[in-house]
C-alpha cells in the first residue's frame, strides 16, 4: 500500500494512507499559499502541533464538518472542545506519548517553540509528530528550533523528515542542515517558508546544501506537490 503526502503550504500537509485521510496543521483559508480551501479537504484525522493560528487554522470547521478525530496536546484539545469539536473526537497528548490509530502509530515529540491559542489562551507545549505509516517512519518537526535530541528521534531510522526552514519563528536553513545530520533521514522536505516575506527562503540553495553536507535526498515541493512513500 502506498502512502501519499501532499504539501498544502506552510506546515499544512495531507496524508493518504491505509484508506484514511490525515491532515497536519490545516491552515488553509487564511494561508497565502494553500492550494485548497478548508471545505475542499477530506479528513478522518487531524494532527495539530501547537496552538498558533498558522497551525490551528481551520481545524474547528474541518473537524465539525467531517467528524475527524483530532490529536493534539491536552490544552489544545480542551480549547477545541470549547469551540464545539466533539470531546469524544479529541485525543489529548503530551510530549513523549504515543498512540496506535487505525492509520498507524502517532508519537508526540518535543519541540522548542511556544503555543498560545489564537485567542491568547494557554496552549500547552508545542510538539512535533513521529508517525509510523505502513512500516515507514515519518517525522514532522513542526515549529521548532534545532535540538540535539533529534538524534534520538532519528535513531530508529527515518524514511522522511519534514523540517521548517523559514527562520525567524523556527529554525532556519543552516540549522535545518544540522537537523538533517542529527536525524539522518533518507529523504527530507522543507516547509514553513515562503508563506510571507519574513520567512522567505531559497529552497534551491537549501537543497544544494542538503546534497553536499548530508546523506539525505532533498525533496523541494510547490504547494500541492506530493511525496510517495
Ligand atoms: Ni508557531
Ligand atoms: Mn508557525
Coordinates of C-alpha atoms and ligand atoms in Angstrom, one line a residue:
X1 CA 0.0 0.0 0.0
X2 CA 1.3 3.4 -0.9
X3 CA 1.3 6.4 1.4
X4 CA 1.0 9.8 -0.3
X5 CA 1.9 13.1 1.4
X6 CA 0.8 16.4 -0.1
X7 CA 2.1 19.8 0.9
X8 CA -0.8 22.2 1.4
X9 CA 1.6 25.2 2.0
X10 CA 3.2 26.4 5.3
X11 CA 3.1 23.5 7.8
X12 CA -0.1 22.0 6.4
X13 CA 0.0 18.5 5.0
X14 CA -2.4 15.9 3.8
X15 CA -1.6 12.3 4.2
X16 CA -3.4 9.4 2.4
X17 CA -2.5 6.1 4.0
X18 CA -4.3 2.8 4.9
X19 CA -7.5 4.1 3.4
X20 CA -7.6 7.1 5.7
X21 CA -7.1 10.9 5.2
X22 CA -5.0 12.7 7.8
X23 CA -4.4 16.4 7.9
X24 CA -1.4 18.0 9.7
X25 CA -1.9 21.7 10.9
X26 CA -4.6 22.6 8.4
X27 CA -4.0 26.3 8.0
X28 CA -5.8 26.8 4.7
X29 CA -8.4 29.6 4.2
X30 CA -6.1 32.4 5.5
X31 CA -2.9 30.9 4.1
X32 CA -1.5 32.8 1.1
X33 CA 0.0 29.6 -0.4
X34 CA -2.6 26.9 0.4
X35 CA -3.8 25.2 -2.9
X36 CA -7.1 24.2 -1.4
X37 CA -9.7 25.7 1.0
X38 CA -11.0 24.1 4.2
X39 CA -14.3 23.0 2.7
X40 CA -12.4 21.1 -0.1
X41 CA -10.4 18.7 2.0
X42 CA -11.1 15.2 3.4
X43 CA -10.2 14.3 6.9
X44 CA -10.6 11.3 9.1
X45 CA -7.9 12.5 11.5
X46 CA -6.2 15.9 12.2
X47 CA -2.8 16.2 13.8
X48 CA -2.2 19.6 15.5
X49 CA 1.3 20.5 16.6
X50 CA 0.5 23.6 18.7
X51 CA -1.9 26.4 19.3
X52 CA -0.7 29.1 17.0
X53 CA -3.2 30.4 14.4
X54 CA -1.0 29.4 11.4
X55 CA -1.3 25.8 12.6
X56 CA -4.8 25.5 14.2
X57 CA -6.0 27.3 11.1
X58 CA -9.4 25.7 10.0
X59 CA -9.3 22.8 12.4
X60 CA -12.6 23.6 14.1
X61 CA -14.5 24.0 10.9
X62 CA -13.0 20.9 9.3
X63 CA -13.4 18.7 12.4
X64 CA -17.1 19.8 12.8
X65 CA -17.8 19.2 9.1
X66 CA -16.0 15.8 8.8
X67 CA -16.2 14.4 12.3
X68 CA -12.5 13.8 12.2
X69 CA -10.6 12.8 15.3
X70 CA -8.1 15.4 16.4
X71 CA -4.8 14.5 18.0
X72 CA -3.2 17.5 19.8
X73 CA -1.6 18.4 23.1
X74 CA -4.0 18.2 26.0
X75 CA -4.6 22.0 26.3
X76 CA -5.2 22.5 22.6
X77 CA -7.7 19.6 22.8
X78 CA -9.5 21.3 25.6
X79 CA -9.7 24.6 23.6
X80 CA -11.1 22.8 20.6
X81 CA -13.8 21.1 22.8
X82 CA -14.7 24.6 23.9
X83 CA -15.2 25.6 20.2
X84 CA -17.6 22.8 19.5
X85 CA -15.4 19.9 18.5
X86 CA -16.9 16.8 20.0
X87 CA -14.8 15.8 23.1
X88 CA -15.2 12.2 22.0
X89 CA -13.3 13.1 18.9
X90 CA -10.3 14.7 20.7
X91 CA -7.2 12.8 21.8
X92 CA -5.1 14.8 24.1
X93 CA -1.4 14.0 24.1
X94 CA 1.8 15.3 25.7
X95 CA 5.4 15.0 24.6
X96 CA 6.9 11.5 24.6
X97 CA 3.4 10.0 24.4
X98 CA 2.2 7.8 21.6
X99 CA -0.9 6.1 20.5
X100 CA -1.9 3.5 17.9
X101 CA -4.6 4.7 15.4
X102 CA -6.3 3.0 12.5
X103 CA -3.8 4.5 10.0
X104 CA -0.6 4.0 12.1
X105 CA 1.2 5.0 15.2
X106 CA 1.5 8.6 16.3
X107 CA 4.1 9.8 18.8
X108 CA 4.0 13.4 20.0
X109 CA 7.6 14.6 20.1
X110 CA 9.2 17.6 21.8
X111 CA 9.7 20.9 20.0
X112 CA 11.3 24.2 21.2
X113 CA 8.7 26.9 20.4
X114 CA 5.7 28.5 22.1
X115 CA 2.0 27.6 22.0
X116 CA -0.7 30.2 22.8
X117 CA -4.1 29.8 21.2
X118 CA -5.4 32.2 18.6
X119 CA -7.5 33.9 21.3
X120 CA -4.4 34.2 23.6
X121 CA -5.4 31.5 26.0
X122 CA -2.8 28.9 27.2
X123 CA -1.9 26.3 24.6
X124 CA 0.2 23.9 26.5
X125 CA 3.5 22.9 25.0
X126 CA 4.2 22.6 21.3
X127 CA 5.3 19.4 19.6
X128 CA 6.1 17.5 16.5
X129 CA 4.9 14.1 15.2
X130 CA 6.8 10.9 14.6
X131 CA 4.5 8.7 12.5
X132 CA 4.8 5.1 11.6
X133 CA 2.7 4.5 8.5
X134 CA 2.6 1.1 6.9
X135 CA 6.1 0.4 8.3
X136 CA 7.5 3.8 7.1
X137 CA 8.7 6.3 9.7
X138 CA 8.0 10.0 9.0
X139 CA 8.9 12.8 11.3
X140 CA 7.2 16.2 11.2
X141 CA 9.3 18.5 13.3
X142 CA 6.7 21.3 13.0
X143 CA 7.6 24.7 14.6
X144 CA 10.8 24.2 16.4
X145 CA 14.4 25.2 16.9
X146 CA 17.2 22.8 16.3
X147 CA 17.7 20.5 19.3
X148 CA 20.3 17.8 20.0
X149 CA 17.6 15.2 20.9
X150 CA 16.7 15.0 17.2
X151 CA 19.4 12.3 17.3
X152 CA 17.0 10.2 19.4
X153 CA 14.1 10.8 17.1
X154 CA 16.1 9.6 14.2
X155 CA 17.7 6.7 16.0
X156 CA 15.1 4.2 14.8
X157 CA 15.5 5.2 11.2
X158 CA 13.5 7.7 9.2
X159 CA 12.2 7.4 5.7
X160 CA 11.2 11.1 5.6
X161 CA 11.8 14.1 7.7
X162 CA 9.8 17.3 7.2
X163 CA 11.6 20.4 8.6
X164 CA 10.9 24.1 8.9
X165 CA 13.5 26.3 7.1
X166 CA 11.9 29.7 7.3
X167 CA 14.0 31.1 10.2
X168 CA 12.7 33.9 12.5
X169 CA 9.9 31.8 14.1
X170 CA 11.6 28.4 13.7
X171 CA 15.0 27.1 12.7
X172 CA 16.4 28.5 9.5
X173 CA 18.2 26.8 6.6
X174 CA 21.6 26.4 8.2
X175 CA 20.2 24.9 11.5
X176 CA 18.0 22.6 9.4
X177 CA 21.1 21.1 7.8
X178 CA 22.4 20.3 11.3
X179 CA 18.9 18.8 12.0
X180 CA 19.3 16.6 8.9
X181 CA 22.7 15.4 10.2
X182 CA 21.1 14.5 13.6
X183 CA 18.0 12.9 12.2
X184 CA 19.7 11.1 9.3
X185 CA 16.5 10.6 7.2
X186 CA 16.5 9.0 3.8
X187 CA 14.6 12.0 2.4
X188 CA 13.9 15.5 3.7
X189 CA 11.3 18.1 2.7
X190 CA 11.3 21.7 3.8
X191 CA 8.2 23.7 5.0
X192 CA 7.2 26.8 7.0
X193 CA 8.9 29.1 4.4
X194 CA 7.8 31.5 1.6
X195 CA 4.4 31.9 3.2
X196 CA 5.1 35.5 3.9
X197 CA 8.1 37.8 3.2
X198 CA 9.6 37.5 6.8
X199 CA 10.2 33.8 6.2
X200 CA 11.2 33.9 2.5
X201 CA 14.0 31.4 1.7
X202 CA 15.7 30.0 -1.3
X203 CA 14.8 26.3 -1.3
X204 CA 17.0 25.6 -4.2
X205 CA 20.2 26.6 -2.4
X206 CA 18.9 24.8 0.7
X207 CA 18.6 21.6 -1.4
X208 CA 22.2 22.1 -2.6
X209 CA 23.4 22.2 1.0
X210 CA 21.4 19.1 1.9
X211 CA 23.1 17.3 -1.0
X212 CA 26.6 18.5 -0.3
X213 CA 26.6 18.2 3.5
X214 CA 24.2 15.3 4.3
X215 CA 23.3 11.8 3.1
X216 CA 19.6 12.7 2.6
X217 CA 17.8 13.4 -0.6
X218 CA 16.1 16.8 -0.5
X219 CA 12.5 17.0 -1.8
X220 CA 11.5 20.6 -2.6
X221 CA 7.8 20.8 -3.4
X222 CA 5.4 23.5 -4.6
X223 CA 2.2 23.8 -2.6
X224 CA 0.0 20.9 -3.9
X225 CA 3.1 18.8 -4.6
X226 CA 3.2 15.2 -3.5
X227 CA 5.6 12.7 -2.0
X228 CA 5.0 9.0 -2.4
X229 CA 6.5 6.9 0.4
Ligands
LIG1 NI1 4.1 28.5 15.9
LIG2 MN1 4.2 28.6 12.7

